[in-house]
Structure formats: structure tokens, C-alpha cells
Coordinates of C-alpha atoms and ligand atoms in Angstrom, one line a residue:
M1014 CA 61.5 12.6 178.7
G1015 CA 62.5 16.2 178.2
K1016 CA 63.8 17.5 174.9
S1017 CA 67.5 17.3 174.5
S1018 CA 69.4 20.4 173.3
K1019 CA 69.9 18.6 170.0
D1020 CA 66.2 18.4 169.4
K1021 CA 65.8 22.1 170.1
R1022 CA 68.6 22.9 167.6
D1023 CA 67.0 20.9 164.9
V1024 CA 64.0 23.2 165.1
Y1025 CA 65.9 25.5 162.6
Y1026 CA 66.6 22.7 160.3
R1027 CA 62.9 21.8 160.2
L1028 CA 61.9 25.4 160.0
A1029 CA 64.3 25.9 157.1
K1030 CA 62.7 23.0 155.2
E1031 CA 59.2 24.2 156.0
Q1032 CA 59.8 27.8 155.0
G1033 CA 61.9 27.0 151.9
W1034 CA 65.3 28.3 153.0
R1035 CA 68.1 26.5 151.2
A1036 CA 70.1 26.2 154.5
R1037 CA 69.3 26.5 158.2
S1038 CA 72.1 29.1 158.3
A1039 CA 69.5 31.6 156.8
F1040 CA 68.2 32.0 160.4
K1041 CA 71.6 33.1 161.6
L1042 CA 71.5 36.2 159.3
L1043 CA 67.8 36.8 160.1
H1044 CA 68.6 36.7 163.9
L1045 CA 71.6 39.0 163.5
D1046 CA 69.3 41.4 161.6
E1047 CA 66.9 41.4 164.5
E1048 CA 69.7 42.6 166.7
F1049 CA 71.6 44.9 164.4
N1050 CA 69.0 46.1 161.9
L1051 CA 71.4 45.2 159.1
F1052 CA 69.3 45.9 156.0
E1053 CA 67.8 49.4 156.5
G1054 CA 68.4 51.4 153.3
V1055 CA 70.4 48.6 151.7
H1056 CA 70.2 48.2 147.9
R1057 CA 73.5 46.6 146.9
A1058 CA 74.9 43.5 148.6
V1059 CA 77.7 41.0 148.3
D1060 CA 77.3 37.5 149.7
L1061 CA 80.7 35.8 150.0
C1062 CA 80.9 32.1 150.4
A1063 CA 77.2 31.9 149.6
A1064 CA 76.4 28.3 148.6
P1065 CA 73.9 26.7 148.8
G1066 CA 72.3 30.2 149.0
G1067 CA 70.4 30.6 152.3
W1068 CA 71.9 34.0 153.0
S1069 CA 71.3 35.1 149.4
Q1070 CA 67.6 34.3 149.9
V1071 CA 67.5 36.4 153.0
L1072 CA 69.3 39.3 151.1
T1073 CA 66.9 38.9 148.2
N1074 CA 63.8 39.2 150.5
K1075 CA 65.2 42.1 152.5
L1076 CA 66.3 44.1 149.5
R1077 CA 63.1 43.5 147.6
E1078 CA 61.2 44.7 150.7
N1079 CA 63.3 47.8 150.8
H1080 CA 62.6 48.4 147.1
A1081 CA 58.8 47.8 147.5
N1082 CA 58.8 50.4 150.3
H1083 CA 60.8 52.9 148.3
P1084 CA 60.1 52.2 144.6
Q1085 CA 61.8 55.4 143.5
E1086 CA 65.1 54.1 144.7
E1087 CA 67.3 51.8 142.7
E1088 CA 66.7 48.1 141.9
P1089 CA 68.4 45.7 144.3
K1090 CA 71.7 44.2 143.2
I1091 CA 73.1 41.1 144.9
V1092 CA 76.4 39.4 143.9
A1093 CA 77.0 36.0 145.4
V1094 CA 80.3 34.1 145.3
D1095 CA 81.3 30.5 146.3
L1096 CA 83.9 27.9 145.4
Q1097 CA 81.0 25.6 144.6
A1098 CA 78.4 26.1 141.9
M1099 CA 75.0 27.3 143.3
A1100 CA 71.6 26.7 141.9
P1101 CA 70.3 29.9 140.3
L1102 CA 68.4 32.4 142.4
D1103 CA 66.2 35.0 140.8
G1104 CA 67.8 38.4 141.1
V1105 CA 71.2 37.1 142.2
I1106 CA 74.4 37.4 140.1
E1107 CA 76.4 34.3 140.9
I1108 CA 80.2 33.9 140.6
Q1109 CA 81.9 30.6 141.1
G1110 CA 85.3 31.5 142.5
D1111 CA 87.7 31.5 145.4
I1112 CA 87.4 34.7 147.5
T1113 CA 91.2 34.6 148.4
K1114 CA 92.0 35.1 144.6
E1115 CA 92.5 38.5 143.1
S1116 CA 90.6 37.5 140.0
T1117 CA 87.5 36.8 142.0
A1118 CA 87.7 40.2 143.7
D1119 CA 88.1 41.8 140.2
E1120 CA 85.0 40.0 139.0
I1121 CA 82.9 41.2 142.0
I1122 CA 84.1 44.8 141.6
A1123 CA 83.3 44.7 137.8
H1124 CA 79.6 43.8 138.5
F1125 CA 79.2 46.9 140.5
E1126 CA 80.2 49.1 137.6
G1127 CA 81.9 51.7 139.7
K1128 CA 79.2 51.8 142.3
L1129 CA 79.7 50.5 145.9
A1130 CA 77.9 48.0 148.0
D1131 CA 76.0 48.8 151.1
I1132 CA 76.7 45.5 152.8
V1133 CA 79.1 42.6 152.4
V1134 CA 78.4 39.4 154.2
C1135 CA 80.5 36.3 154.5
D1136 CA 79.5 33.0 156.0
G1137 CA 82.6 31.2 154.7
A1138 CA 83.9 28.2 156.4
P1139 CA 86.9 26.1 155.3
D1140 CA 86.9 22.3 155.7
V1141 CA 87.8 22.0 159.4
T1142 CA 90.8 19.7 160.3
G1143 CA 89.8 19.2 163.9
L1144 CA 93.1 20.9 165.0
H1145 CA 91.6 24.0 166.7
D1146 CA 94.6 26.3 166.3
L1147 CA 94.9 25.5 162.6
D1148 CA 91.1 25.8 162.0
E1149 CA 91.0 29.2 163.7
Y1150 CA 94.0 30.4 161.7
I1151 CA 92.5 29.3 158.4
Q1152 CA 89.1 30.8 159.3
A1153 CA 90.8 34.1 160.2
Q1154 CA 92.6 34.1 156.8
L1155 CA 89.2 33.6 155.1
T1156 CA 87.8 36.5 157.1
L1157 CA 90.8 38.7 156.1
A1158 CA 90.3 37.7 152.4
A1159 CA 86.6 38.7 152.8
L1160 CA 87.7 42.0 154.5
N1161 CA 90.1 42.7 151.7
I1162 CA 87.4 42.3 149.0
T1163 CA 85.2 44.4 151.2
T1164 CA 87.7 47.3 151.2
H1165 CA 87.3 47.4 147.4
V1166 CA 83.5 47.3 147.2
L1167 CA 82.0 48.7 150.4
R1168 CA 80.7 52.3 150.5
P1169 CA 81.8 54.5 153.4
G1170 CA 79.4 53.9 156.3
G1171 CA 78.6 50.4 155.0
T1172 CA 78.4 47.1 156.9
F1173 CA 80.5 43.9 156.9
V1174 CA 79.3 40.7 158.6
A1175 CA 81.4 37.6 158.7
K1176 CA 81.6 34.3 160.5
I1177 CA 84.6 33.9 162.8
F1178 CA 85.9 31.2 165.1
R1179 CA 86.1 33.0 168.4
G1180 CA 89.3 31.4 169.7
K1181 CA 91.9 32.7 172.1
D1182 CA 93.7 34.8 169.5
I1183 CA 90.6 36.6 168.2
T1184 CA 91.6 40.0 169.7
L1185 CA 94.1 40.4 166.9
L1186 CA 91.4 40.2 164.3
Y1187 CA 89.2 42.6 166.2
S1188 CA 92.1 45.1 166.2
Q1189 CA 92.5 44.8 162.5
L1190 CA 88.8 45.3 161.9
K1191 CA 88.7 48.3 164.2
V1192 CA 91.1 50.0 161.8
F1193 CA 88.4 50.0 159.2
F1194 CA 85.1 50.2 161.0
S1195 CA 83.8 52.6 163.7
S1196 CA 81.8 49.8 165.4
V1197 CA 82.9 46.1 165.7
T1198 CA 80.6 43.7 167.7
C1199 CA 80.7 40.0 168.0
G1200 CA 77.3 38.3 167.9
K1201 CA 76.2 34.7 168.5
P1202 CA 72.7 34.3 167.0
R1203 CA 70.4 31.9 168.8
S1204 CA 70.3 29.7 165.7
S1205 CA 74.1 29.1 165.9
R1206 CA 74.8 25.9 167.8
N1207 CA 76.0 26.5 171.4
S1208 CA 78.5 23.8 170.9
S1209 CA 80.1 25.6 167.9
I1210 CA 83.0 28.0 168.3
E1211 CA 81.5 30.1 165.5
S1212 CA 80.3 33.6 166.1
F1213 CA 79.7 36.6 163.7
I1214 CA 81.5 39.9 163.7
V1215 CA 79.2 42.7 162.8
C1216 CA 81.3 45.7 161.6
Q1217 CA 79.3 48.9 161.0
G1218 CA 80.4 52.3 159.8
Y1219 CA 83.0 51.5 157.2
N1220 CA 85.6 54.2 157.6
P1221 CA 89.1 53.2 156.3
P1222 CA 92.1 55.3 157.3
Q1223 CA 92.5 58.5 155.3
D1224 CA 94.2 57.8 151.9
Y1225 CA 94.0 54.0 152.4
T1226 CA 94.3 52.4 149.0
P1227 CA 92.7 49.0 148.7
S1228 CA 95.1 46.4 147.3
M1229 CA 95.0 42.7 147.0
T1230 CA 98.7 42.7 147.8
N1231 CA 98.4 44.2 151.2
P1232 CA 99.5 43.1 154.5
L1233 CA 96.2 41.5 155.4
L1234 CA 96.6 38.8 152.8
D1235 CA 100.0 38.7 151.4
L1236 CA 103.3 39.4 153.1
K1237 CA 105.4 40.5 150.2
Y1238 CA 108.1 43.2 150.8
D1239 CA 109.9 43.2 147.5
A1240 CA 110.3 46.5 145.6
Q1241 CA 107.1 46.0 143.5
N1242 CA 104.9 45.4 146.5
E1243 CA 106.3 48.0 148.8
M1244 CA 103.6 49.4 151.1
M1245 CA 103.0 53.2 150.8
G1246 CA 101.2 55.8 152.8
P1247 CA 98.8 54.5 155.5
N1248 CA 99.1 51.0 154.1
R1249 CA 102.6 50.9 155.4
T1250 CA 103.4 50.3 159.1
I1251 CA 106.9 50.9 160.5
V1252 CA 107.5 49.9 164.0
P1253 CA 110.5 51.2 166.0
F1254 CA 113.6 49.1 166.1
L1255 CA 115.2 49.1 169.5
A1256 CA 118.6 47.5 170.1
C1257 CA 118.4 46.3 173.7
G1258 CA 121.6 46.6 175.6
D1259 CA 125.1 47.7 174.5
I1260 CA 126.0 46.1 171.3
N1261 CA 129.3 47.9 171.0
G1262 CA 132.1 45.5 170.7
Y1263 CA 129.7 42.6 170.2
D1264 CA 131.5 40.1 168.0
S1265 CA 133.8 42.9 166.8
D1266 CA 135.9 40.6 164.7
R1267 CA 133.1 39.8 162.3
T1268 CA 133.7 40.2 158.7
Y1269 CA 131.7 40.2 155.5
P1270 CA 134.3 38.3 153.4
L1271 CA 132.2 38.1 150.2
Q1272 CA 131.0 41.6 150.1
T1273 CA 133.6 44.2 149.7
S1274 CA 131.2 47.0 148.7
Y1275 CA 128.5 46.4 151.3
T1276 CA 128.5 48.9 154.2
P1277 CA 125.3 48.4 156.2
L1278 CA 124.1 51.2 158.3
D1279 CA 123.2 48.8 161.0
P1280 CA 125.1 45.5 160.6
L1281 CA 122.3 43.6 162.5
V1282 CA 119.6 44.8 160.1
P1283 CA 120.6 44.4 156.5
P1284 CA 118.3 46.0 153.9
I1285 CA 115.6 43.7 152.6
S1286 CA 117.1 43.8 149.2
A1287 CA 120.5 42.7 150.5
P1288 CA 121.7 39.8 148.3
Y1289 CA 121.5 36.2 149.3
I1290 CA 125.2 36.2 150.0
T1291 CA 124.6 38.6 152.9
A1292 CA 122.3 36.1 154.5
V1293 CA 124.9 33.4 154.1
S1294 CA 127.6 35.4 155.7
M1295 CA 125.3 36.7 158.4
K1296 CA 124.2 33.2 159.1
R1297 CA 127.8 32.0 159.2
N1298 CA 128.4 34.6 161.9
N1299 CA 125.4 33.4 163.9
Y1300 CA 123.4 36.7 163.6
F1301 CA 120.2 34.7 163.2
Ligands
SAM1341 C1 78.5 27.4 155.7 S1 78.6 27.4 154.0 C2 77.7 28.9 153.6 C3 76.3 28.8 153.8 C4 75.5 30.0 153.2 N1 75.7 31.2 153.9 C5 74.0 29.7 153.1 O1 73.3 30.3 153.9 O2 73.6 28.9 152.2 C6 80.3 27.8 153.7 C7 80.7 28.0 152.3 O3 82.0 28.6 152.2 C8 82.5 28.3 151.0 N2 83.9 28.6 150.9 C9 84.9 28.2 151.7 N3 86.1 28.7 151.3 C10 85.9 29.5 150.3 C11 86.7 30.3 149.4 N4 88.0 30.4 149.6 N5 86.1 31.0 148.4 C12 84.7 30.9 148.2 N6 83.9 30.2 149.0 C13 84.5 29.5 150.0 C14 82.2 26.8 150.9 O4 82.3 26.3 149.6 C15 80.8 26.7 151.5 O5 79.8 26.7 150.5

């Protein structure tokens, strides 16, 4: 009887046990490295969603190798983060925290003491629900949280690698990543199960828009448009508003009965700060 594909996949599970990797996923990073040469000249790394620590082990080996080859260069620094506690790993600073939280980002940044990382990797996966659209959405949110932390800690020219679920809406995420990196490639390492929707984006050449200011309250994570969180400069995107068709005379008897002082420039688009009562009267007039 021939080997089933399941038997072949298990080779990485067995190899991981034999070679002392904490997780078979270590091979995914090793195989991505074979293709993309991820660790050349890398001394400082962040491992997001790191438990139980397979990728951190790979990082430790690669960065130590780099240091052994160039002892005059700085000592390796690796910061690993996960929701779950991780058994200690020599040479790895571990943070137990949620990567979607600002406090976790602050903690990571603090460990770099003003210096920047050469690479950020993220193998994060939320608990899947089995509802594909929902799982893809949550995975994309996790990737965006990782990207957001990355914009705070990655040096220009640096690399970001993250797990994605390559579903039908993935091109939106690619577009968002292309804003920040000169090269964005999607890779499926041979150790990643064929049956799995997972792939990895390899983003190289970090190059944020000029004057981009990293912020945890930015549109990638948090859609807040109140006065305190107003987007400025290149963080702010304004798209044209086009009234389609002739709206003259449309519903011309409308009134704003509860707002004597409110004179909107465009009655169909009240300012964001317009009071609740505006929404009530607009709703009453069936504008939305
Ligand atoms: C597939 S495992 C990572 C395996 C790891 N790369 C390794 O080689 O050992 C996914 C991890 O993502 C973590 N995770 C999921 N959501 C997270 C979040 N919001 N913040 C931090 N970690 C998260 C989980 O706790 C889990 O340990």
C-alpha cells in the first residue's frame, strides 16, 4: 500500500521531535528562508504569536549563526510575544500579551530601546470557528495588528513575514501591504499542509509612505473618526464624494425642525461631529 498524503505530512511532525523543534511549524519558517533568504544580516527580530516557540528557536539559531560569522557586529536580540505563556528559551525575551493591544506594542518597542528590528515574523492564528468568511476576516485582523506593531519597530528596508488565510478577499490585504513594502510575495512552504488555506506573506523592503506616523489608532486597526483620533498627513485618506444624478429639488420640503442653527454645506453629508439630533431628523426624512 502506498503512503497516504497524511503519512507524508507527518514527516515534519516526526522530524520536529527528532531535531528538538518545539513545533513542526519551525519547518515552515526554515522553508520560507530557503526561498527568500530571510535572515541575511539580521540581528534584531520580533516573533509575534510565538508559542510554543518553534519560530523563536529558528530565529535564535539563525541570528547566532550570523553573530558567529560576524562577531564584531551586535549581539542578537529576539523579542517573542504570545497570549500564552511560553517555556523560557535562552536568548529570547518573552512577553505574554495580546498583539492587538497597544500596551503589548509599547512593551515590545520598549525592549528595543530606540533601535529598530531587522525582521518581524508572525505565525498567529486565532481559534478557528469553521465559518470560512469569519475565520479569514479574523486572521486578516490579526495580520493587520501584526503589521501595525511592525510599523513601530521595523527598520527601513526590513522584512515582515506573516501567516494569512488566502481566501477570496485577500487582494485587499495585499494592497494594504504594498503601501508599506516594496516587495510583497505570498509563499506556501512545502511543510504547510496542502489541505490548509494558510499561506505566508513575505514583505521585503519596508518603505512606509513619506511622513507616515505609526499609530495604534490608525485605520488599519481602529476606525475612530472623532476629533482626538483624526487622521493627519499621509495617514489620512479622503476619497471623492460624487452625487450621482440631479439632486436639485429632491425632497425639497425637508426640514430640520430641531436644529435652527444648523446649515449644512451639503444636506446629504452632515459633518461627523453633527449632534445625534441631526441623525434623528435625517433618519426621519429617510436620508439613510
Ligand atoms: C500556530 S501557533 C504559533 C506557533 C509558533 N510559530 C511556533 O513555531 O511555535 C499560533 C499562536 O498564535 C497565538 N495568538 C493568537 N492570537 C493572538 C493574539 N491576539 N496575541 C498574541 N498571540 C496570539 C496563539 O496563542 C498561538 O500560540
